[in-house]
Coordinates of C-alpha atoms in Angstrom, one line a residue:
M1060 CA -11.1 12.5 9.1
K1061 CA -8.7 13.6 11.8
F1062 CA -6.2 16.5 11.4
L1063 CA -2.8 17.0 13.0
I1064 CA -0.4 19.9 12.8
L1065 CA 3.2 18.8 12.3
T1066 CA 6.4 20.8 13.0
L1067 CA 10.0 19.8 12.4
I1068 CA 11.1 23.0 14.2
S1069 CA 13.1 24.2 11.3
N1070 CA 14.8 27.5 11.9
G1071 CA 16.2 29.8 9.2
P1072 CA 15.7 33.2 7.7
D1073 CA 12.1 34.3 7.5
P1074 CA 11.2 34.2 3.8
V1075 CA 9.7 37.7 4.0
T1076 CA 11.8 39.6 6.5
G1077 CA 15.1 37.7 6.2
R1078 CA 15.4 37.6 10.0
T1079 CA 16.4 34.3 11.7
P1080 CA 14.7 33.8 15.1
S1081 CA 16.7 32.9 18.1
P1082 CA 16.4 29.3 19.3
H1083 CA 14.4 30.5 22.3
E1084 CA 12.0 32.4 20.1
R1085 CA 11.6 29.4 17.8
F1086 CA 10.7 27.1 20.7
R1087 CA 8.3 29.6 22.1
R1088 CA 6.5 29.7 18.8
V1089 CA 6.1 25.9 18.8
V1090 CA 4.5 26.1 22.2
D1091 CA 2.2 28.9 21.1
H1092 CA 1.2 27.0 18.0
A1093 CA 0.4 23.9 19.9
V1094 CA -1.8 25.8 22.3
L1095 CA -3.5 27.5 19.4
A1096 CA -4.1 24.1 17.7
E1097 CA -5.9 22.9 20.8
E1098 CA -7.9 26.1 21.0
L1099 CA -9.1 25.8 17.4
G1100 CA -10.0 22.1 17.8
F1101 CA -7.3 20.3 15.9
D1102 CA -7.0 16.6 16.8
G1103 CA -3.3 16.4 17.3
Y1104 CA 0.1 18.2 17.3
A1105 CA 3.2 16.4 16.1
V1106 CA 6.8 17.1 16.7
G1107 CA 9.4 15.6 14.3
E1108 CA 12.9 14.4 15.0
R1109 CA 16.0 15.6 13.1
H1110 CA 19.6 15.9 14.2
E1111 CA 21.1 18.5 11.8
R1112 CA 20.7 22.1 10.6
P1113 CA 18.3 23.8 10.2
F1114 CA 16.2 21.8 12.6
F1115 CA 15.7 22.2 16.4
S1116 CA 13.8 18.9 16.8
S1117 CA 16.6 16.8 18.2
A1118 CA 14.7 16.1 21.5
P1119 CA 11.0 15.6 20.8
P1120 CA 10.3 14.0 24.2
V1121 CA 11.4 17.2 25.9
V1122 CA 9.3 19.4 23.7
L1123 CA 6.3 17.2 23.9
S1124 CA 6.5 17.0 27.7
H1125 CA 6.3 20.8 27.8
L1126 CA 3.4 20.7 25.4
A1127 CA 1.6 18.1 27.6
A1128 CA 1.8 20.6 30.5
R1129 CA 0.5 23.5 28.4
T1130 CA -2.5 21.6 26.8
E1131 CA -5.3 19.3 28.1
R1132 CA -7.1 17.7 25.2
I1133 CA -5.1 17.7 22.0
R1134 CA -3.3 14.4 21.1
L1135 CA 0.5 14.6 21.0
F1136 CA 2.4 12.8 18.3
T1137 CA 6.0 12.2 17.3
G1138 CA 6.6 12.6 13.6
V1139 CA 8.8 10.6 13.5
T1140 CA 10.7 8.9 16.3
T1141 CA 13.9 7.8 14.6
L1142 CA 14.3 4.4 16.1
S1143 CA 17.2 3.5 13.9
L1144 CA 19.3 6.0 15.8
L1145 CA 18.0 5.4 19.3
D1146 CA 18.5 2.8 22.1
P1147 CA 15.0 1.3 22.2
V1148 CA 15.2 0.9 26.0
R1149 CA 16.0 4.6 26.5
A1150 CA 13.3 5.6 24.0
F1151 CA 10.8 3.4 25.8
E1152 CA 11.7 5.1 29.2
D1153 CA 11.3 8.6 27.7
Y1154 CA 8.0 7.9 26.0
A1155 CA 6.4 5.8 28.8
T1156 CA 7.2 8.7 31.1
L1157 CA 5.7 11.2 28.6
D1158 CA 2.6 9.0 28.3
H1159 CA 1.9 9.6 32.0
L1160 CA 2.6 13.3 31.8
A1161 CA 0.3 13.6 28.8
D1162 CA -2.5 11.6 30.5
G1163 CA -2.5 9.0 27.8
R1164 CA -2.7 11.5 24.9
L1165 CA 0.5 10.2 23.2
E1166 CA 0.8 8.4 19.9
L1167 CA 4.1 7.5 18.2
I1168 CA 5.1 7.5 14.6
I1169 CA 8.4 5.7 14.1
G1170 CA 10.8 5.6 11.2
K1171 CA 14.4 5.2 10.3
G1172 CA 15.0 8.9 9.9
N1173 CA 17.1 10.6 7.3
G1174 CA 19.8 13.2 6.8
S1175 CA 23.5 13.2 6.4
A1176 CA 24.2 13.8 10.1
Q1177 CA 23.0 10.3 11.0
A1178 CA 26.3 8.6 10.0
E1179 CA 28.4 11.3 11.7
L1180 CA 26.5 11.6 15.0
F1181 CA 25.2 8.0 15.4
H1182 CA 27.3 5.9 13.1
V1183 CA 24.2 4.7 11.3
T1184 CA 24.7 4.2 7.6
T1185 CA 22.6 3.6 4.5
E1186 CA 23.7 0.0 4.6
D1187 CA 22.5 -0.8 8.2
Q1188 CA 19.7 1.8 8.8
W1189 CA 16.8 -0.5 7.9
D1190 CA 18.2 -3.4 9.9
R1191 CA 18.6 -1.1 12.9
N1192 CA 15.1 0.2 12.5
R1193 CA 13.6 -3.2 12.4
E1194 CA 15.6 -4.6 15.3
S1195 CA 14.9 -1.5 17.5
Y1196 CA 11.2 -1.7 16.8
E1197 CA 11.0 -5.4 17.6
L1198 CA 12.5 -4.8 21.0
F1199 CA 10.6 -1.5 21.5
R1200 CA 7.3 -3.3 20.8
R1201 CA 8.1 -6.0 23.3
L1202 CA 9.0 -3.5 26.0
W1203 CA 5.5 -1.9 25.7
R1204 CA 3.8 -5.2 26.1
E1205 CA 5.9 -7.3 28.5
Q1206 CA 6.8 -6.8 32.1
R1207 CA 10.2 -8.6 31.7
V1208 CA 12.1 -9.1 28.5
T1209 CA 14.9 -11.4 27.5
W1210 CA 16.3 -10.4 24.1
S1211 CA 19.5 -10.4 22.0
G1212 CA 20.3 -8.6 18.8
Q1213 CA 23.0 -7.2 16.6
F1214 CA 23.1 -3.5 17.5
R1215 CA 22.7 -3.2 21.3
P1216 CA 23.6 -5.2 24.4
S1217 CA 21.3 -8.2 25.2
L1218 CA 18.7 -8.2 27.9
T1219 CA 18.0 -11.0 30.4
D1220 CA 14.8 -10.9 32.3
A1221 CA 15.0 -7.1 32.1
E1222 CA 12.4 -4.9 33.8
V1223 CA 12.0 -1.4 32.4
W1224 CA 10.2 1.4 34.3
P1225 CA 7.9 3.2 34.4
R1226 CA 5.2 1.1 32.7
P1227 CA 3.2 3.3 30.3
L1228 CA -0.3 4.6 31.0
Q1229 CA -1.7 3.2 27.8
Q1230 CA -1.6 -0.6 27.4
P1231 CA -0.2 -0.5 24.9
I1232 CA 0.5 2.8 23.2
R1233 CA -0.4 3.0 19.5
V1234 CA 2.7 3.1 17.1
W1235 CA 2.4 4.2 13.5
H1236 CA 5.1 3.5 10.9
G1237 CA 6.3 6.5 8.9
S1238 CA 6.8 5.6 5.3
A1239 CA 8.4 7.7 2.5
T1240 CA 9.6 5.7 -0.5
S1241 CA 10.8 2.3 0.8
R1242 CA 8.9 -0.9 1.3
D1243 CA 10.8 -1.8 4.4
S1244 CA 8.8 0.3 6.8
V1245 CA 5.6 -0.7 5.0
E1246 CA 6.4 -4.4 5.4
L1247 CA 7.2 -3.9 9.1
A1248 CA 3.9 -2.1 9.7
A1249 CA 1.9 -4.8 7.9
R1250 CA 3.7 -7.7 9.6
Y1251 CA 2.8 -6.4 13.1
G1252 CA -0.7 -5.1 12.3
D1253 CA 0.3 -1.5 12.9
P1254 CA -1.0 1.7 11.2
L1255 CA 0.9 3.4 8.4
F1256 CA 1.6 7.1 8.0
S1257 CA 2.7 8.0 4.5
A1258 CA 5.0 11.0 4.2
N1259 CA 3.3 12.0 1.0
V1260 CA 5.4 15.2 0.6
T1261 CA 8.2 15.1 -2.0
N1262 CA 6.5 13.6 -5.0
P1263 CA 3.1 13.5 -6.7
V1264 CA 0.7 11.0 -5.2
E1265 CA 1.4 8.0 -7.4
P1266 CA 4.5 6.5 -5.6
Y1267 CA 2.8 6.9 -2.2
A1268 CA -0.4 5.3 -3.4
E1269 CA 1.6 2.4 -4.7
L1270 CA 3.2 1.9 -1.3
V1271 CA -0.2 2.1 0.5
R1272 CA -1.6 -0.5 -1.9
Y1273 CA 1.4 -2.7 -1.0
Y1274 CA 0.8 -2.1 2.7
R1275 CA -2.8 -3.3 2.3
E1276 CA -1.7 -6.4 0.3
R1277 CA 0.9 -7.3 2.9
W1278 CA -1.6 -6.6 5.7
V1279 CA -3.8 -9.3 4.3
H1280 CA -0.8 -11.6 3.6
H1281 CA 0.0 -11.5 7.3
G1282 CA -3.5 -12.6 8.3
H1283 CA -5.0 -9.3 9.4
D1284 CA -8.6 -8.2 8.7
P1285 CA -8.5 -5.7 5.7
A1286 CA -11.0 -3.5 7.5
D1287 CA -8.5 -2.9 10.3
A1288 CA -5.8 -1.4 8.2
L1289 CA -5.3 2.3 9.1
V1290 CA -3.5 4.9 7.0
G1291 CA -2.5 8.5 7.6
A1292 CA -0.9 10.9 5.1
G1293 CA 1.2 14.1 5.2
T1294 CA 1.0 17.3 3.2
A1295 CA 3.7 19.3 1.5
G1296 CA 2.5 22.8 2.4
F1297 CA -0.5 24.6 3.9
F1298 CA -2.3 27.9 3.5
V1299 CA -6.0 28.5 3.2
A1300 CA -7.5 31.9 2.2
R1301 CA -10.9 33.0 1.0
N1302 CA -9.8 32.8 -2.6
S1303 CA -7.0 31.1 -4.5
Q1304 CA -5.3 34.4 -5.5
D1305 CA -4.7 35.5 -1.9
A1306 CA -3.5 32.0 -1.0
L1307 CA -1.0 31.9 -3.8
A1308 CA 0.2 35.5 -3.0
A1309 CA 0.8 34.6 0.7
F1310 CA 2.6 31.3 0.0
R1311 CA 4.7 32.5 -2.9
P1312 CA 7.6 33.9 -0.8
L1313 CA 7.7 30.7 1.2
Y1314 CA 7.9 28.5 -1.9
E1315 CA 10.6 30.7 -3.5
A1316 CA 12.6 30.5 -0.4
R1317 CA 12.3 26.7 -0.6
L1318 CA 13.5 26.7 -4.2
R1319 CA 16.5 28.7 -3.2
M1320 CA 17.3 26.2 -0.4
F1321 CA 17.0 23.3 -2.9
S1322 CA 19.4 25.1 -5.3
R1323 CA 21.9 25.8 -2.5
L1324 CA 21.9 22.2 -1.3
G1325 CA 21.9 20.7 -4.8
M1326 CA 18.6 19.0 -4.2
P1327 CA 16.3 18.0 -7.1
V1328 CA 13.3 20.2 -7.8
V1329 CA 10.2 18.1 -8.5
F1330 CA 7.8 21.0 -8.7
P1331 CA 9.5 24.0 -10.5
T1332 CA 6.8 26.6 -9.9
L1333 CA 4.3 27.3 -7.1
E1334 CA 1.5 26.7 -9.5
D1335 CA 2.8 23.2 -10.3
F1336 CA 3.4 22.6 -6.6
V1337 CA -0.2 23.4 -5.8
E1338 CA -1.5 21.4 -8.7
R1339 CA 0.5 18.2 -8.5
S1340 CA 1.8 17.9 -4.9
S1341 CA -0.1 17.2 -1.7
A1342 CA 0.1 20.9 -0.7
L1343 CA -3.2 22.3 0.6
I1344 CA -3.0 25.8 -0.7
G1345 CA -6.0 27.7 -2.0
S1346 CA -9.6 28.4 -1.1
P1347 CA -11.6 26.2 1.2
A1348 CA -13.3 24.5 -1.8
Q1349 CA -10.0 23.8 -3.4
V1350 CA -8.5 22.3 -0.3
I1351 CA -11.5 20.1 0.2
D1352 CA -11.3 18.9 -3.3
K1353 CA -7.5 18.1 -3.0
V1354 CA -8.0 16.1 0.2
Q1355 CA -10.8 14.1 -1.3
R1356 CA -8.7 13.4 -4.4
Y1357 CA -5.9 12.1 -2.3
H1358 CA -8.2 10.1 -0.1
A1359 CA -9.5 8.3 -3.2
E1360 CA -5.9 7.2 -3.9
L1361 CA -4.7 6.6 -0.3
G1362 CA -7.8 5.8 1.7
H1363 CA -6.3 7.7 4.7
E1364 CA -8.2 8.7 7.8
V1365 CA -5.7 11.1 9.3
T1366 CA -4.0 14.1 7.6
H1367 CA -1.1 16.2 9.0
L1368 CA -0.8 19.8 8.0
H1369 CA 2.7 21.2 7.6
A1370 CA 1.6 24.5 9.1
D1371 CA 4.6 26.1 10.8
G1372 CA 3.6 29.7 10.0
D1373 CA 7.0 30.5 8.4
G1374 CA 6.8 33.8 6.4
L1375 CA 3.4 34.6 7.9
T1376 CA 2.4 37.0 10.7
P1377 CA 0.7 35.5 13.7
A1378 CA -2.6 37.0 12.5
E1379 CA -2.2 35.4 9.1
H1380 CA -1.3 32.1 10.5
R1381 CA -4.3 32.1 12.9
E1382 CA -6.7 33.2 10.2
S1383 CA -5.7 30.4 7.9
L1384 CA -6.1 27.8 10.6
E1385 CA -9.4 29.2 11.7
L1386 CA -10.7 29.2 8.1
F1387 CA -9.6 25.6 7.7
Q1388 CA -11.4 24.6 10.9
S1389 CA -14.6 26.5 10.1
E1390 CA -15.0 25.7 6.4
V1391 CA -12.8 22.8 5.5
A1392 CA -12.6 20.4 8.4
P1393 CA -16.3 20.0 9.0
T1394 CA -17.0 18.9 5.4
L1395 CA -14.1 16.4 5.4
R1396 CA -14.9 15.0 8.9
A1397 CA -18.5 14.3 7.7
A1398 CA -17.4 12.8 4.4
I1399 CA -14.5 10.6 5.5
P1400 CA -15.2 8.6 8.7
S1401 CA -12.1 8.0 10.9
R1402 CA -11.3 5.9 14.0
P1403 CA -10.5 7.5 17.3
L1404 CA -7.0 8.7 18.3
A1405 CA -5.6 8.3 21.7
T1406 CA -7.8 10.0 24.4
S1407 CA -7.1 11.3 27.8
V1408 CA -7.1 8.6 30.5
P1409 CA -8.9 9.9 33.6
L1410 CA -6.9 9.9 36.8
Q1411 CA -8.0 7.0 39.0
G1412 CA -8.3 7.7 42.7
P1413 CA -9.6 5.5 45.5
P1414 CA -13.3 4.6 45.3
S1415 CA -15.6 6.9 47.1
T1416 CA -17.2 5.8 50.3
P1417 CA -21.0 6.3 50.7
S1418 CA -21.5 9.1 53.2
S1419 CA -25.1 8.4 54.3
A1420 CA -27.2 5.4 55.3
A1421 CA -29.4 6.1 52.2
E1422 CA -26.4 6.0 49.9
R1423 CA -25.2 2.8 51.5
A1424 CA -28.7 1.2 51.1
Q1425 CA -28.8 2.2 47.4
L1426 CA -25.4 0.8 46.8
T1427 CA -26.3 -2.5 48.5
E1428 CA -29.5 -2.8 46.5
A1429 CA -27.6 -2.1 43.2
R1430 CA -25.2 -5.0 44.0
Q1431 CA -28.0 -7.5 44.5
P1432 CA -28.4 -10.1 41.6
A1433 CA -31.5 -9.5 39.4

């Protein structure tokens, strides 16, 4: 199994101290956490996209470009790229450029997005958001694969023999489809033979498992090999400690702050207590043994190979945050990696320079001999 850390760059009062970081402080913490994730051996770091309070994740290509410069090995993800809101040509230009800056470490998770600000800022409504998402992806996909594109649609100007630069480093880049509760994104992923990333956050596992089963059914319907279907899944919260009592004590202020936010916004509460949240949601909160058991139970339902950890460190000191991640990597991840095989993520593409010239007569003779037919 592979493990990503996801941030939506939310910014609000600290659940313990009550202090709200400045935007500059919050962005610096994202950078520090990405560097730490690479240091500890996580497989990927994902930055979401939201366009309203309390999130600072409105420009993920900018954030990820900086992370590409500060890291060398860790894969960089979007989580998600809201294609229903974006011009797919402009999104292609941003991410093709980022793919080069990241040396081919980029993977995209796309989705329609959510939030009340969409209609206000982008004039995208609940009536047309899925059509926009589908149309944008169909063009976006062609741009990654074709040198010149002729295209027409409903929501953006048409293209005639259009050439879009730069071409990406990866040919093509892998695109996952983020799915929450709708079958639309699941159908789109299955139709094109793309991997699915289940949000797996708001509810117990059952509705997400139902959508994953539907994805696998539609995958076969569209003529794809069942063995090629690839699924990732999110988590609703994260904190690992040596024992469950310490984990619950550390996470309780965070969950109580979440309940207060739900109440303030009039949002439904699915898990009324922290204990219920830990038991019935996808949250990975507890001892290493408890977290291993939770992931394996969810894997039995979803068959996922990639898990993202919602590990922003809110309400924790830097030392507590690091200790939790270190414990996960030392005592949880090795067991799950061994038990649940997973396919590779995007890897760095070596820089290609001009071929070297043999510098001596002996080297030239060896090269000539190697080129002779056997």
